[in-house]
Amino acid sequence: MQFKLKENRIRAKKEFEMIKITEEVRRFIRESGVKNGICYVISEHTTTGITVNESLPCVEDDLMEFLDRIAPEDFEYNHNHYLPTYGTIGGNAPGHIKSLLTGISVNFPIIDGELKLGHAADIYFCEYDGIKDRHYMIYIMGE
Amino acid sequence: MVIDTHIRPALFSPICRDKESFKRRCDNMNYHLMGPASIDLLKEQYALAGIEKVFLLPSDCSFDTGKADISNDDIALLVSEAPEMFIGFASADPRNQNAQENLEKAFSELKLEGLYINTARLQIEPYDKNLYRLYEICKKYNKPIIFHCGLSLETNAISSYAKPADFERVFRDFPETNICLTHMGWPWVQETAAMLLKYPNAYSSTALMNFDGPYQIFRKVFTEDMGKLWVEHNIADKIMFGSGSPRIRPVRSFRGLDSLGFSEKVKEKIYYRNALRFLRSESTDAV
């Protein structure tokens, strides 16, 4: 059994953005040499998400706009207050909520050295509190 | 265009290389659990709010701390990294014997654009005779002054030294010097408005990050603490956008202010025109 970890840095171009990372995951699987196993993709942050969906701009827009309706910027969130532990105002409650709704990880099988993914599916890193330098992990277990 | 007139560059990576200095600065200025950010990342964050120019404000209480938390040299270094964007302000702890010399150098050699003073951190009155010597230098070089005003969240700061009305003598004694009271002087907002109404050289900036989110605090200050039409009808020429970063993300501060629904003419003034006039010490146009 092999265990392989890679941390990728990522920076969105917008404050809120879905960024396709499928190719980065496929590339690391090939580099790992693992033929059969499982691959986890995990965000290291609490105002981002990792998800799978169809890579169409209209779908991406619908998803992000729907999340905005669930967690609008101007709602009176409990988190919007002075945080002595930071010395700042908590202003990213929508990002935390969207992260909860999306989840921060996905996992897929590796079969014959390739990611086993549905034909319409792509893996996304979702930025809900940008622009920041972010990291996500690709963790592979297998033989 | 938007000019952010209130950014403390405590977390700008080019001046965070020494870990001990960085920790001391963050402890003194009350910033925690945040790491340095690169200039290119900051530029991308500012662009989200259309911010093209930024006032960088220093921090010098070196009489107490031994070393300025953000020195004039730090500010000059940052300006050199992005001179098209950064407008550097100087500081000098008036309790130091070489304060006047340092300020002269900041203007004449480092080419910094104005003076920033936090009387709450210094714990001296705005009309202290040692401060007046610094104001005289600003007058000589035709440089504006930005005062921290209102509640200071910095460690070991006493906010009663920064009440808006206590700056009135300075407005009166230096009528040709543009002077900004930051944070709308919160919580003494009406005192700040009174200074803006009376003195042609008085300005304020919008950095508000005390209670609630940006949508709520801006509405409270600009439509409840002040009359709803005070800005539109009286003091539109006197208020400059300032985020107060890093206590709040500039784009969030901008969204909060923008949500108030000021007229386009007033927004232009707040977002950049007043800041340009403040820097150049041009005469104030009537609203």
JSON list of N, CA and C in Angstrom, two decimals, chain B residues 4-30:
[
{"chain": "B", "resi": 4, "resn": "ASP", "atom": "N", "xyz": [-8.22, 54.47, -1.53]},
{"chain": "B", "resi": 4, "resn": "ASP", "atom": "CA", "xyz": [-8.39, 54.03, -0.14]},
{"chain": "B", "resi": 4, "resn": "ASP", "atom": "C", "xyz": [-7.42, 54.84, 0.72]},
{"chain": "B", "resi": 5, "resn": "THR", "atom": "N", "xyz": [-7.96, 55.71, 1.57]},
{"chain": "B", "resi": 5, "resn": "THR", "atom": "CA", "xyz": [-7.11, 56.63, 2.32]},
{"chain": "B", "resi": 5, "resn": "THR", "atom": "C", "xyz": [-6.71, 56.08, 3.69]},
{"chain": "B", "resi": 6, "resn": "HIS", "atom": "N", "xyz": [-7.04, 54.82, 3.93]},
{"chain": "B", "resi": 6, "resn": "HIS", "atom": "CA", "xyz": [-6.71, 54.32, 5.28]},
{"chain": "B", "resi": 6, "resn": "HIS", "atom": "C", "xyz": [-6.33, 52.84, 5.26]},
{"chain": "B", "resi": 7, "resn": "ILE", "atom": "N", "xyz": [-5.08, 52.59, 4.98]},
{"chain": "B", "resi": 7, "resn": "ILE", "atom": "CA", "xyz": [-4.57, 51.22, 5.08]},
{"chain": "B", "resi": 7, "resn": "ILE", "atom": "C", "xyz": [-3.31, 51.22, 5.93]},
{"chain": "B", "resi": 8, "resn": "ARG", "atom": "N", "xyz": [-3.28, 50.34, 6.92]},
{"chain": "B", "resi": 8, "resn": "ARG", "atom": "CA", "xyz": [-2.10, 50.15, 7.75]},
{"chain": "B", "resi": 8, "resn": "ARG", "atom": "C", "xyz": [-1.35, 48.94, 7.17]},
{"chain": "B", "resi": 9, "resn": "PRO", "atom": "N", "xyz": [-0.16, 49.13, 6.66]},
{"chain": "B", "resi": 9, "resn": "PRO", "atom": "CA", "xyz": [0.51, 48.04, 5.94]},
{"chain": "B", "resi": 9, "resn": "PRO", "atom": "C", "xyz": [1.26, 47.07, 6.86]},
{"chain": "B", "resi": 10, "resn": "ALA", "atom": "N", "xyz": [0.71, 46.81, 8.02]},
{"chain": "B", "resi": 10, "resn": "ALA", "atom": "CA", "xyz": [1.40, 45.98, 9.01]},
{"chain": "B", "resi": 10, "resn": "ALA", "atom": "C", "xyz": [1.72, 44.59, 8.49]},
{"chain": "B", "resi": 11, "resn": "LEU", "atom": "N", "xyz": [0.89, 44.08, 7.58]},
{"chain": "B", "resi": 11, "resn": "LEU", "atom": "CA", "xyz": [1.04, 42.70, 7.11]},
{"chain": "B", "resi": 11, "resn": "LEU", "atom": "C", "xyz": [1.60, 42.63, 5.69]},
{"chain": "B", "resi": 12, "resn": "PHE", "atom": "N", "xyz": [2.14, 43.73, 5.19]},
{"chain": "B", "resi": 12, "resn": "PHE", "atom": "CA", "xyz": [2.71, 43.73, 3.83]},
{"chain": "B", "resi": 12, "resn": "PHE", "atom": "C", "xyz": [4.06, 42.98, 3.87]},
{"chain": "B", "resi": 13, "resn": "SER", "atom": "N", "xyz": [4.16, 41.95, 3.08]},
{"chain": "B", "resi": 13, "resn": "SER", "atom": "CA", "xyz": [5.30, 41.03, 3.23]},
{"chain": "B", "resi": 13, "resn": "SER", "atom": "C", "xyz": [6.68, 41.69, 3.13]},
{"chain": "B", "resi": 14, "resn": "PRO", "atom": "N", "xyz": [6.89, 42.73, 2.28]},
{"chain": "B", "resi": 14, "resn": "PRO", "atom": "CA", "xyz": [8.26, 43.27, 2.22]},
{"chain": "B", "resi": 14, "resn": "PRO", "atom": "C", "xyz": [8.77, 43.84, 3.54]},
{"chain": "B", "resi": 15, "resn": "ILE", "atom": "N", "xyz": [7.87, 44.16, 4.47]},
{"chain": "B", "resi": 15, "resn": "ILE", "atom": "CA", "xyz": [8.35, 44.69, 5.77]},
{"chain": "B", "resi": 15, "resn": "ILE", "atom": "C", "xyz": [8.09, 43.69, 6.90]},
{"chain": "B", "resi": 16, "resn": "CYS", "atom": "N", "xyz": [7.90, 42.42, 6.53]},
{"chain": "B", "resi": 16, "resn": "CYS", "atom": "CA", "xyz": [7.61, 41.40, 7.56]},
{"chain": "B", "resi": 16, "resn": "CYS", "atom": "C", "xyz": [8.69, 40.33, 7.62]},
{"chain": "B", "resi": 17, "resn": "ARG", "atom": "N", "xyz": [9.85, 40.67, 7.10]},
{"chain": "B", "resi": 17, "resn": "ARG", "atom": "CA", "xyz": [10.88, 39.62, 6.99]},
{"chain": "B", "resi": 17, "resn": "ARG", "atom": "C", "xyz": [11.50, 39.27, 8.34]},
{"chain": "B", "resi": 18, "resn": "ASP", "atom": "N", "xyz": [11.55, 40.25, 9.24]},
{"chain": "B", "resi": 18, "resn": "ASP", "atom": "CA", "xyz": [12.10, 39.97, 10.56]},
{"chain": "B", "resi": 18, "resn": "ASP", "atom": "C", "xyz": [10.96, 39.53, 11.49]},
{"chain": "B", "resi": 19, "resn": "LYS", "atom": "N", "xyz": [11.01, 38.25, 11.90]},
{"chain": "B", "resi": 19, "resn": "LYS", "atom": "CA", "xyz": [9.88, 37.67, 12.63]},
{"chain": "B", "resi": 19, "resn": "LYS", "atom": "C", "xyz": [9.63, 38.36, 13.97]},
{"chain": "B", "resi": 20, "resn": "GLU", "atom": "N", "xyz": [10.71, 38.73, 14.63]},
{"chain": "B", "resi": 20, "resn": "GLU", "atom": "CA", "xyz": [10.56, 39.36, 15.95]},
{"chain": "B", "resi": 20, "resn": "GLU", "atom": "C", "xyz": [9.89, 40.73, 15.82]},
{"chain": "B", "resi": 21, "resn": "SER", "atom": "N", "xyz": [10.31, 41.52, 14.84]},
{"chain": "B", "resi": 21, "resn": "SER", "atom": "CA", "xyz": [9.70, 42.83, 14.62]},
{"chain": "B", "resi": 21, "resn": "SER", "atom": "C", "xyz": [8.23, 42.68, 14.22]},
{"chain": "B", "resi": 22, "resn": "PHE", "atom": "N", "xyz": [7.97, 41.68, 13.38]},
{"chain": "B", "resi": 22, "resn": "PHE", "atom": "CA", "xyz": [6.60, 41.44, 12.93]},
{"chain": "B", "resi": 22, "resn": "PHE", "atom": "C", "xyz": [5.69, 41.10, 14.10]},
{"chain": "B", "resi": 23, "resn": "LYS", "atom": "N", "xyz": [6.17, 40.25, 14.98]},
{"chain": "B", "resi": 23, "resn": "LYS", "atom": "CA", "xyz": [5.35, 39.86, 16.14]},
{"chain": "B", "resi": 23, "resn": "LYS", "atom": "C", "xyz": [5.11, 41.07, 17.06]},
{"chain": "B", "resi": 24, "resn": "ARG", "atom": "N", "xyz": [6.17, 41.84, 17.29]},
{"chain": "B", "resi": 24, "resn": "ARG", "atom": "CA", "xyz": [6.03, 43.01, 18.17]},
{"chain": "B", "resi": 24, "resn": "ARG", "atom": "C", "xyz": [5.04, 44.02, 17.56]},
{"chain": "B", "resi": 25, "resn": "ARG", "atom": "N", "xyz": [5.16, 44.23, 16.26]},
{"chain": "B", "resi": 25, "resn": "ARG", "atom": "CA", "xyz": [4.23, 45.15, 15.58]},
{"chain": "B", "resi": 25, "resn": "ARG", "atom": "C", "xyz": [2.79, 44.67, 15.74]},
{"chain": "B", "resi": 26, "resn": "CYS", "atom": "N", "xyz": [2.55, 43.38, 15.47]},
{"chain": "B", "resi": 26, "resn": "CYS", "atom": "CA", "xyz": [1.19, 42.86, 15.55]},
{"chain": "B", "resi": 26, "resn": "CYS", "atom": "C", "xyz": [0.65, 42.93, 16.99]},
{"chain": "B", "resi": 27, "resn": "ASP", "atom": "N", "xyz": [1.50, 42.67, 17.95]},
{"chain": "B", "resi": 27, "resn": "ASP", "atom": "CA", "xyz": [1.07, 42.78, 19.36]},
{"chain": "B", "resi": 27, "resn": "ASP", "atom": "C", "xyz": [0.70, 44.23, 19.69]},
{"chain": "B", "resi": 28, "resn": "ASN", "atom": "N", "xyz": [1.54, 45.18, 19.27]},
{"chain": "B", "resi": 28, "resn": "ASN", "atom": "CA", "xyz": [1.29, 46.59, 19.59]},
{"chain": "B", "resi": 28, "resn": "ASN", "atom": "C", "xyz": [0.06, 47.13, 18.87]},
{"chain": "B", "resi": 29, "resn": "MET", "atom": "N", "xyz": [-0.13, 46.68, 17.62]},
{"chain": "B", "resi": 29, "resn": "MET", "atom": "CA", "xyz": [-1.23, 47.23, 16.83]},
{"chain": "B", "resi": 29, "resn": "MET", "atom": "C", "xyz": [-2.49, 46.38, 16.93]},
{"chain": "B", "resi": 30, "resn": "ASN", "atom": "N", "xyz": [-2.38, 45.27, 17.69]},
{"chain": "B", "resi": 30, "resn": "ASN", "atom": "CA", "xyz": [-3.55, 44.41, 17.93]},
{"chain": "B", "resi": 30, "resn": "ASN", "atom": "C", "xyz": [-4.06, 43.73, 16.66]}
]
